Amino acid sequence: MAPPNNQKRVKGVQIHRPFIYGTTAKLFGEDNPKPPGTPADHTHSWTVFVKGVDDTDITYWCKKVQFKLHESIPNPMRMIEDVPPGGAFEVHETGWGEFEITIKIYYVPESLEKPQTLYHHLRLHPYGDTEEAKEAMRRGPDIKSWIYEEQIFSEPYNEFYDILTSPMPREKGGGGKGTRVMKGGMVGSVGERTASIPLTTRPDQPFSRETEKLEIKRLEEARVKVNDLMDKMSDDLKEKEAELDKLKREYNQPGVRA
Amino acid sequence: MTSHDVRDMLDLPGEAAPRPAKKQKVAAPRPVLKGLAREVQNLGGDNPIAIVPEVSVFKKKRFGSRKPAAKWENRSFKNSARDDETLVLKHWRRKDESSAAPSGEGEAVAQDGGVVEDSTFAKYNVKVITPQYDDEQYQRHLQDNNWSKDETDYLVSLARDYDLRWPIIWDRYEYQPAINLDPETAEVAIVAKAENRTLENLKARYYTVAATMMKVHKPPESMNQAEFNLLELMQNFNPNQEKSRKQFAEAAFSRTKEEAREEESLLIELKRILARSDKLAEERRELYARLEAPPSTGNIGVFTSSQGLQQLLHQLMQADKSKKRRSIMGPDGTSPAGPSGLNQQPSFDRRESSVRESTSGPSGGSNNKKGPAQPGPTERRQLAPEEMQLYGVKIPERIPSSGPSFRSEKLQKPITSKSSVQQQKMLSVLTELGIPHRLIMPTIAVGESYEALLGGIATLIDQRKVMEKIQGEINTIKEKKRREEEERAAKMSGFGGDGVGDDRDVKVEEGEREKSAAPSMSDTGGQHKRSASVLSAVSEKSTKRQKK
């Protein structure tokens, strides 16, 4: 049934907002002492989070996030809400095993949208396609498994559209929080409710226009390779077709048949 | 109990004395009165007696503090504003004892030393600063075919004399060209005399001269704001515009009452037409909007039951109502073009009223009742392209479904929508190319190139399929050929004539070969690799052939 309102969707419009989610895990050790009360078999402390790229505010479209952890963890359903603007929706835990975390994102009530689900695999141990990548990760301070994602709102409702396309209403005297200066080369500030992403990559902020460009470059290279393969393949095809033709003609020749 | 209360009880109109008693009580007389006077006063009760003796106390003049009478003297003065410097007039002035104290009017203080004071009014004799120029400057900057230097001088002096009061200057302007002995200049002068200068002519010339001289004395770059504004003003003087302005003003002044009325009515008519055109455009737009309304794609299952239909009807009626209301709200805001002026013109009145009836007919009343309760669809803010980028707003050609989604999921669609076999194939190609199955940054731009890549991969896979098929056919034909040759060889070698036996024999042979397919293939050579599909195709064909 349609939502019980008289609002209309803004037709033909798609709005996206970048955000990141994922986990950061750290082995217990000297620089990461076990907090008291941790079960003896727990080897890692980890955090699962959903937040804006470069800590931009996402709370104006994301109201709360539910993290569904492994059943063996007490109280596995963790609902995180009332996060201050610019903050992260996150859960800190300790454990010893990797598992899949179900992340359910609830939107602000104005959006009138149903929650959506993401799945993320908790990484405690180094991973990667090659040994070098694993080794690099092992040397790093923690195991990060961060995913960049873009939330798309297709044809949002009127009110939500307005929220998404207008600058943040500045409150009087609230200058302290909203106007934090960005660390990276970001256009705008935390308070800006925009879809922009940082221009450059920083160690704790791997997703940026730079990364995007690199990925596009890689895709383009692959595309070139595929195109080459396609050309070669079509040449081969022609060859084969010619061969087939020839064979058919030979075969159908009455002289040979009789 | 006062008379006021009695009146109140009896419901008598008018309040003879709106509660004056209170005032009287606190007022002064009461404590003052003594003895008989008090008794008399009390007789009056609420309504005090008017003949209370009024004790008039006069202020005693304080003669003691009075100063001696001010001394005045007949002082002589001159007026520097006058041309006749020698004239000395006298006026009475208060004499001040301490000569240092000025009489407060700002005049120069000086008496005895033979210097007579200046008149207080001299400062009001303000002279206009007219442009000054010498011969050389005139030659360089101010040459004009229509104006001789003498006449320019004359104009400037006149402007100075009459304080730039242009009508007076124009009135007094009687330039007589100097009779010069030099024939050339005389000629020029005669030409100039023919000119009948208009007020605008005079102004234009004067402003040109003034502006030019101003620029000569001070470059425009170093002028202050006021000076620059003045210069602009003078440079922008347009005599023709002034002339037409005055003509219009004069025409407007001298028009008759009928003309004025007609003009007014025409203006009203114009307003009305404009308002109507607005309304018309609005209606047309609405019509277009209605024509363009997209066909409903929603689920109609809800409306199949009679109850659902009822609901639908209700909904439609609601929508219709709100639409109607809006269409009337539009012109209502603009149509009151000024009914006050319409009373004068009966013909317009009639037309206007008919229009009114047609626009705000039966539903005019409801408009007032429920107008603001339901605001029409508010106009959405139009976003500039850069804003659209900033806020991540995109208008794609096709939106498969509304609602929230994740871009990476969207981008994986071409893969996930395929069958698992196809998916496997595509993924293996991607791995071959070194592209991770999950994009690192699923942005719009990345998505585009990713889609292009997937498209390429899909065609590549298709090509491979076709290739395999052709290869299969080639293999089939080759196989057939080989078999026929064998057949022929068998025919040649053995039993002629007996066709049936021959056929059976082939069959047996085939069966044998099919059992031991692989080794015999490698024996015969030619084909190194044969897929299962090719093999089955061959067997199928051969069985067909047998049936024949």
PDB file of C-alpha atoms in Angstrom, chain A residues 6-226:
ATOM      1  CA  ASN A   6      -0.680  13.242   0.002  1.00  0.00           C
ATOM      2  CA  GLN A   7       2.891  13.929  -0.909  1.00  0.00           C
ATOM      3  CA  LYS A   8       4.127  13.398  -4.402  1.00  0.00           C
ATOM      4  CA  ARG A   9       7.354  11.975  -5.634  1.00  0.00           C
ATOM      5  CA  VAL A  10       9.537  14.310  -7.650  1.00  0.00           C
ATOM      6  CA  LYS A  11       9.446  12.578 -10.987  1.00  0.00           C
ATOM      7  CA  GLY A  12      12.492  11.845 -13.030  1.00  0.00           C
ATOM      8  CA  VAL A  13      14.973  12.905 -10.415  1.00  0.00           C
ATOM      9  CA  GLN A  14      17.657  10.882  -8.758  1.00  0.00           C
ATOM     10  CA  ILE A  15      19.703  12.160  -5.857  1.00  0.00           C
ATOM     11  CA  HIS A  16      22.690  10.434  -4.427  1.00  0.00           C
ATOM     12  CA  ARG A  17      24.685  10.791  -1.240  1.00  0.00           C
ATOM     13  CA  PRO A  18      28.056   9.153  -0.710  1.00  0.00           C
ATOM     14  CA  PHE A  19      28.795   7.411   2.551  1.00  0.00           C
ATOM     15  CA  ILE A  20      31.072   4.712   3.828  1.00  0.00           C
ATOM     16  CA  TYR A  21      30.516   1.684   5.969  1.00  0.00           C
ATOM     17  CA  GLY A  22      32.710  -1.107   7.164  1.00  0.00           C
ATOM     18  CA  THR A  23      34.798  -2.368  10.000  1.00  0.00           C
ATOM     19  CA  THR A  24      38.064  -1.535  11.668  1.00  0.00           C
ATOM     20  CA  ALA A  25      39.662  -4.283  13.744  1.00  0.00           C
ATOM     21  CA  LYS A  26      42.689  -4.249  16.007  1.00  0.00           C
ATOM     22  CA  LEU A  27      44.532  -7.066  17.648  1.00  0.00           C
ATOM     23  CA  PHE A  28      44.822  -6.902  21.404  1.00  0.00           C
ATOM     24  CA  GLY A  29      48.371  -6.110  22.372  1.00  0.00           C
ATOM     25  CA  GLU A  30      50.526  -3.618  24.088  1.00  0.00           C
ATOM     26  CA  ASP A  31      49.122  -0.595  22.448  1.00  0.00           C
ATOM     27  CA  ASN A  32      45.606  -1.991  22.559  1.00  0.00           C
ATOM     28  CA  PRO A  33      45.104  -3.482  25.996  1.00  0.00           C
ATOM     29  CA  LYS A  34      42.175  -5.691  26.699  1.00  0.00           C
ATOM     30  CA  PRO A  35      39.492  -3.817  28.516  1.00  0.00           C
ATOM     31  CA  PRO A  36      38.563  -5.404  31.804  1.00  0.00           C
ATOM     32  CA  GLY A  37      35.747  -7.894  31.618  1.00  0.00           C
ATOM     33  CA  THR A  38      36.598  -9.104  28.128  1.00  0.00           C
ATOM     34  CA  PRO A  39      36.258 -12.872  27.683  1.00  0.00           C
ATOM     35  CA  ALA A  40      39.616 -14.595  27.586  1.00  0.00           C
ATOM     36  CA  ASP A  41      39.241 -15.989  24.086  1.00  0.00           C
ATOM     37  CA  HIS A  42      38.609 -12.589  22.474  1.00  0.00           C
ATOM     38  CA  THR A  43      41.564 -11.565  20.367  1.00  0.00           C
ATOM     39  CA  HIS A  44      40.454  -8.386  18.669  1.00  0.00           C
ATOM     40  CA  SER A  45      38.584  -5.199  19.304  1.00  0.00           C
ATOM     41  CA  TRP A  46      36.587  -4.026  16.389  1.00  0.00           C
ATOM     42  CA  THR A  47      34.208  -1.326  15.281  1.00  0.00           C
ATOM     43  CA  VAL A  48      31.526  -1.438  12.681  1.00  0.00           C
ATOM     44  CA  PHE A  49      30.299   1.892  11.415  1.00  0.00           C
ATOM     45  CA  VAL A  50      28.244   3.844   8.905  1.00  0.00           C
ATOM     46  CA  LYS A  51      29.274   7.450   8.351  1.00  0.00           C
ATOM     47  CA  GLY A  52      29.734  10.192   5.829  1.00  0.00           C
ATOM     48  CA  VAL A  53      32.772  10.376   3.614  1.00  0.00           C
ATOM     49  CA  ASP A  54      35.350  12.475   5.457  1.00  0.00           C
ATOM     50  CA  ASP A  55      32.941  12.724   8.368  1.00  0.00           C
ATOM     51  CA  THR A  56      30.364  14.732   6.505  1.00  0.00           C
ATOM     52  CA  ASP A  57      26.942  14.867   7.995  1.00  0.00           C
ATOM     53  CA  ILE A  58      24.576  12.110   6.965  1.00  0.00           C
ATOM     54  CA  THR A  59      22.099  12.445   9.800  1.00  0.00           C
ATOM     55  CA  TYR A  60      19.802  14.601   7.719  1.00  0.00           C
ATOM     56  CA  TRP A  61      18.894  11.612   5.586  1.00  0.00           C
ATOM     57  CA  CYS A  62      19.921   8.662   7.735  1.00  0.00           C
ATOM     58  CA  LYS A  63      17.992   8.573  10.957  1.00  0.00           C
ATOM     59  CA  LYS A  64      19.264   5.382  12.539  1.00  0.00           C
ATOM     60  CA  VAL A  65      21.197   2.259  11.743  1.00  0.00           C
ATOM     61  CA  GLN A  66      20.644  -1.232  13.007  1.00  0.00           C
ATOM     62  CA  PHE A  67      23.627  -3.545  13.175  1.00  0.00           C
ATOM     63  CA  LYS A  68      22.819  -7.206  13.441  1.00  0.00           C
ATOM     64  CA  LEU A  69      25.803  -8.968  14.912  1.00  0.00           C
ATOM     65  CA  HIS A  70      26.478 -12.632  15.343  1.00  0.00           C
ATOM     66  CA  GLU A  71      24.030 -14.449  17.584  1.00  0.00           C
ATOM     67  CA  SER A  72      26.768 -15.518  19.956  1.00  0.00           C
ATOM     68  CA  ILE A  73      27.321 -11.896  20.914  1.00  0.00           C
ATOM     69  CA  PRO A  74      25.022 -10.738  23.680  1.00  0.00           C
ATOM     70  CA  ASN A  75      22.268  -8.485  22.498  1.00  0.00           C
ATOM     71  CA  PRO A  76      23.109  -8.891  18.815  1.00  0.00           C
ATOM     72  CA  MET A  77      20.635  -6.308  17.496  1.00  0.00           C
ATOM     73  CA  ARG A  78      22.194  -2.912  18.000  1.00  0.00           C
ATOM     74  CA  MET A  79      20.157   0.094  17.074  1.00  0.00           C
ATOM     75  CA  ILE A  80      22.174   3.285  16.866  1.00  0.00           C
ATOM     76  CA  GLU A  81      20.338   6.588  16.684  1.00  0.00           C
ATOM     77  CA  ASP A  82      20.480  10.193  17.834  1.00  0.00           C
ATOM     78  CA  VAL A  83      23.912  10.652  16.392  1.00  0.00           C
ATOM     79  CA  PRO A  84      25.014  14.308  16.344  1.00  0.00           C
ATOM     80  CA  PRO A  85      25.443  15.849  12.874  1.00  0.00           C
ATOM     81  CA  GLY A  86      28.707  14.754  11.380  1.00  0.00           C
ATOM     82  CA  GLY A  87      29.040  11.786  13.722  1.00  0.00           C
ATOM     83  CA  ALA A  88      29.227   8.118  12.854  1.00  0.00           C
ATOM     84  CA  PHE A  89      26.736   5.372  13.539  1.00  0.00           C
ATOM     85  CA  GLU A  90      29.014   2.802  15.122  1.00  0.00           C
ATOM     86  CA  VAL A  91      29.232  -0.186  17.418  1.00  0.00           C
ATOM     87  CA  HIS A  92      32.371  -1.161  19.327  1.00  0.00           C
ATOM     88  CA  GLU A  93      32.842  -4.806  20.196  1.00  0.00           C
ATOM     89  CA  THR A  94      35.446  -7.391  20.930  1.00  0.00           C
ATOM     90  CA  GLY A  95      35.631 -10.873  19.545  1.00  0.00           C
ATOM     91  CA  TRP A  96      37.630 -13.622  17.958  1.00  0.00           C
ATOM     92  CA  GLY A  97      35.769 -14.556  14.790  1.00  0.00           C
ATOM     93  CA  GLU A  98      34.777 -13.050  11.504  1.00  0.00           C
ATOM     94  CA  PHE A  99      31.157 -13.071  10.452  1.00  0.00           C
ATOM     95  CA  GLU A 100      28.713 -11.223   8.300  1.00  0.00           C
ATOM     96  CA  ILE A 101      27.121  -8.128   9.787  1.00  0.00           C
ATOM     97  CA  THR A 102      23.726  -7.071   8.563  1.00  0.00           C
ATOM     98  CA  ILE A 103      23.437  -3.317   8.428  1.00  0.00           C
ATOM     99  CA  LYS A 104      19.988  -1.886   8.134  1.00  0.00           C
ATOM    100  CA  ILE A 105      19.721   1.799   7.316  1.00  0.00           C
ATOM    101  CA  TYR A 106      16.622   3.683   8.374  1.00  0.00           C
ATOM    102  CA  TYR A 107      15.900   6.961   6.663  1.00  0.00           C
ATOM    103  CA  VAL A 108      14.545  10.124   8.201  1.00  0.00           C
ATOM    104  CA  PRO A 109      10.768  10.118   8.546  1.00  0.00           C
ATOM    105  CA  GLU A 110      10.383  12.905   5.971  1.00  0.00           C
ATOM    106  CA  SER A 111      11.734  10.582   3.316  1.00  0.00           C
ATOM    107  CA  LEU A 112       8.836   8.130   3.739  1.00  0.00           C
ATOM    108  CA  GLU A 113      11.156   5.399   2.526  1.00  0.00           C
ATOM    109  CA  LYS A 114      11.554   1.895   3.829  1.00  0.00           C
ATOM    110  CA  PRO A 115      14.828   0.862   5.420  1.00  0.00           C
ATOM    111  CA  GLN A 116      17.454  -0.789   3.250  1.00  0.00           C
ATOM    112  CA  THR A 117      19.885  -3.507   4.103  1.00  0.00           C
ATOM    113  CA  LEU A 118      23.596  -3.880   3.475  1.00  0.00           C
ATOM    114  CA  TYR A 119      25.820  -6.823   4.306  1.00  0.00           C
ATOM    115  CA  HIS A 120      29.342  -6.514   5.431  1.00  0.00           C
ATOM    116  CA  HIS A 121      31.903  -9.122   6.328  1.00  0.00           C
ATOM    117  CA  LEU A 122      33.790  -8.345   9.522  1.00  0.00           C
ATOM    118  CA  ARG A 123      37.489  -8.629   8.844  1.00  0.00           C
ATOM    119  CA  LEU A 124      39.824  -9.358  11.726  1.00  0.00           C
ATOM    120  CA  HIS A 125      42.712 -10.853   9.807  1.00  0.00           C
ATOM    121  CA  PRO A 126      44.672  -9.482   6.894  1.00  0.00           C
ATOM    122  CA  TYR A 127      43.088 -10.180   3.571  1.00  0.00           C
ATOM    123  CA  GLY A 128      43.841  -9.471  -0.035  1.00  0.00           C
ATOM    124  CA  ASP A 129      44.448 -11.128  -3.342  1.00  0.00           C
ATOM    125  CA  THR A 130      48.198 -11.221  -3.033  1.00  0.00           C
ATOM    126  CA  GLU A 131      50.600 -12.037  -0.258  1.00  0.00           C
ATOM    127  CA  GLU A 132      52.102  -8.567  -0.441  1.00  0.00           C
ATOM    128  CA  ALA A 133      48.747  -6.951   0.148  1.00  0.00           C
ATOM    129  CA  LYS A 134      48.196  -9.177   3.141  1.00  0.00           C
ATOM    130  CA  GLU A 135      51.639  -8.466   4.463  1.00  0.00           C
ATOM    131  CA  ALA A 136      51.116  -4.704   4.114  1.00  0.00           C
ATOM    132  CA  MET A 137      47.920  -4.996   6.033  1.00  0.00           C
ATOM    133  CA  ARG A 138      49.570  -7.046   8.726  1.00  0.00           C
ATOM    134  CA  ARG A 139      52.118  -4.328   9.246  1.00  0.00           C
ATOM    135  CA  GLY A 140      49.425  -1.647   9.450  1.00  0.00           C
ATOM    136  CA  PRO A 141      48.017  -0.535  12.781  1.00  0.00           C
ATOM    137  CA  ASP A 142      44.628  -2.093  12.176  1.00  0.00           C
ATOM    138  CA  ILE A 143      42.615  -4.131   9.735  1.00  0.00           C
ATOM    139  CA  LYS A 144      40.302  -1.920   7.770  1.00  0.00           C
ATOM    140  CA  SER A 145      37.538  -3.143   5.618  1.00  0.00           C
ATOM    141  CA  TRP A 146      35.861  -0.010   4.418  1.00  0.00           C
ATOM    142  CA  ILE A 147      33.361   0.200   1.639  1.00  0.00           C
ATOM    143  CA  TYR A 148      32.428   3.288  -0.262  1.00  0.00           C
ATOM    144  CA  GLU A 149      28.790   3.358  -1.218  1.00  0.00           C
ATOM    145  CA  GLU A 150      26.399   5.803  -2.748  1.00  0.00           C
ATOM    146  CA  GLN A 151      22.893   6.013  -1.473  1.00  0.00           C
ATOM    147  CA  ILE A 152      20.554   6.721  -4.341  1.00  0.00           C
ATOM    148  CA  PHE A 153      17.156   8.230  -3.783  1.00  0.00           C
ATOM    149  CA  SER A 154      15.143   7.762  -6.915  1.00  0.00           C
ATOM    150  CA  GLU A 155      12.246  10.122  -7.208  1.00  0.00           C
ATOM    151  CA  PRO A 156      12.217  11.270  -3.606  1.00  0.00           C
ATOM    152  CA  TYR A 157       9.126  12.760  -2.068  1.00  0.00           C
ATOM    153  CA  ASN A 158       8.724  16.517  -2.259  1.00  0.00           C
ATOM    154  CA  GLU A 159       9.634  17.277   1.300  1.00  0.00           C
ATOM    155  CA  PHE A 160      12.638  15.024   1.267  1.00  0.00           C
ATOM    156  CA  TYR A 161      13.750  16.498  -2.027  1.00  0.00           C
ATOM    157  CA  ASP A 162      13.744  19.902  -0.409  1.00  0.00           C
ATOM    158  CA  ILE A 163      15.831  18.610   2.469  1.00  0.00           C
ATOM    159  CA  LEU A 164      18.317  17.053   0.111  1.00  0.00           C
ATOM    160  CA  THR A 165      18.642  20.082  -2.114  1.00  0.00           C
ATOM    161  CA  SER A 166      18.784  22.955   0.300  1.00  0.00           C
ATOM    162  CA  PRO A 167      21.700  24.081   2.382  1.00  0.00           C
ATOM    163  CA  MET A 168      21.557  23.286   6.073  1.00  0.00           C
ATOM    164  CA  PRO A 169      19.349  25.693   7.964  1.00  0.00           C
ATOM    165  CA  ARG A 170      21.803  27.602  10.045  1.00  0.00           C
ATOM    166  CA  GLU A 171      20.730  27.987  13.610  1.00  0.00           C
ATOM    167  CA  LYS A 172      21.450  31.152  15.431  1.00  0.00           C
ATOM    168  CA  GLY A 173      24.445  30.885  17.672  1.00  0.00           C
ATOM    169  CA  GLY A 174      25.119  27.325  16.597  1.00  0.00           C
ATOM    170  CA  GLY A 175      28.262  28.282  14.781  1.00  0.00           C
ATOM    171  CA  GLY A 176      30.499  26.016  16.811  1.00  0.00           C
ATOM    172  CA  LYS A 177      29.335  22.657  15.623  1.00  0.00           C
ATOM    173  CA  GLY A 178      28.177  23.060  12.101  1.00  0.00           C
ATOM    174  CA  THR A 179      31.058  24.979  10.668  1.00  0.00           C
ATOM    175  CA  ARG A 180      33.973  22.753  11.469  1.00  0.00           C
ATOM    176  CA  VAL A 181      36.717  23.287   8.964  1.00  0.00           C
ATOM    177  CA  MET A 182      37.434  20.305   6.793  1.00  0.00           C
ATOM    178  CA  LYS A 183      40.664  18.447   7.148  1.00  0.00           C
ATOM    179  CA  GLY A 184      41.062  17.455   3.549  1.00  0.00           C
ATOM    180  CA  GLY A 185      40.766  19.466   0.412  1.00  0.00           C
ATOM    181  CA  MET A 186      37.044  19.306   0.620  1.00  0.00           C
ATOM    182  CA  VAL A 187      34.886  21.901  -0.960  1.00  0.00           C
ATOM    183  CA  GLY A 188      32.511  23.161   1.675  1.00  0.00           C
ATOM    184  CA  SER A 189      32.322  22.249   5.308  1.00  0.00           C
ATOM    185  CA  VAL A 190      30.788  19.580   7.473  1.00  0.00           C
ATOM    186  CA  GLY A 191      27.598  21.493   7.682  1.00  0.00           C
ATOM    187  CA  GLU A 192      27.087  21.350   3.965  1.00  0.00           C
ATOM    188  CA  ARG A 193      24.532  18.796   2.925  1.00  0.00           C
ATOM    189  CA  THR A 194      26.073  18.078  -0.388  1.00  0.00           C
ATOM    190  CA  ALA A 195      27.047  15.049  -2.377  1.00  0.00           C
ATOM    191  CA  SER A 196      30.648  16.120  -2.807  1.00  0.00           C
ATOM    192  CA  ILE A 197      33.560  13.911  -1.914  1.00  0.00           C
ATOM    193  CA  PRO A 198      37.113  14.948  -1.001  1.00  0.00           C
ATOM    194  CA  LEU A 199      39.521  15.830  -3.751  1.00  0.00           C
ATOM    195  CA  THR A 200      42.547  14.057  -2.369  1.00  0.00           C
ATOM    196  CA  THR A 201      43.252  10.864  -0.520  1.00  0.00           C
ATOM    197  CA  ARG A 202      44.516  10.818   3.031  1.00  0.00           C
ATOM    198  CA  PRO A 203      45.668   7.802   5.023  1.00  0.00           C
ATOM    199  CA  ASP A 204      42.491   7.615   7.081  1.00  0.00           C
ATOM    200  CA  GLN A 205      40.318   8.747   4.231  1.00  0.00           C
ATOM    201  CA  PRO A 206      40.917   6.505   1.225  1.00  0.00           C
ATOM    202  CA  PHE A 207      37.920   7.555  -0.845  1.00  0.00           C
ATOM    203  CA  SER A 208      38.277  10.661  -2.949  1.00  0.00           C
ATOM    204  CA  ARG A 209      38.178  12.013  -6.448  1.00  0.00           C
ATOM    205  CA  GLU A 210      41.713  10.689  -6.850  1.00  0.00           C
ATOM    206  CA  THR A 211      40.661   7.153  -6.052  1.00  0.00           C
ATOM    207  CA  GLU A 212      37.758   7.534  -8.376  1.00  0.00           C
ATOM    208  CA  LYS A 213      40.017   8.650 -11.194  1.00  0.00           C
ATOM    209  CA  LEU A 214      42.346   5.717 -10.623  1.00  0.00           C
ATOM    210  CA  GLU A 215      39.457   3.308 -10.755  1.00  0.00           C
ATOM    211  CA  ILE A 216      38.109   4.861 -13.926  1.00  0.00           C
ATOM    212  CA  LYS A 217      41.551   4.576 -15.437  1.00  0.00           C
ATOM    213  CA  ARG A 218      41.759   0.916 -14.554  1.00  0.00           C
ATOM    214  CA  LEU A 219      38.319   0.286 -15.978  1.00  0.00           C
ATOM    215  CA  GLU A 220      39.217   2.107 -19.142  1.00  0.00           C
ATOM    216  CA  GLU A 221      42.353   0.028 -19.528  1.00  0.00           C
ATOM    217  CA  ALA A 222      40.367  -3.138 -19.050  1.00  0.00           C
ATOM    218  CA  ARG A 223      37.890  -1.879 -21.593  1.00  0.00           C
ATOM    219  CA  VAL A 224      40.659  -1.323 -24.081  1.00  0.00           C
ATOM    220  CA  LYS A 225      41.837  -4.854 -23.453  1.00  0.00           C
ATOM    221  CA  VAL A 226      38.358  -6.211 -23.966  1.00  0.00           C
TER     222      VAL A 226
END
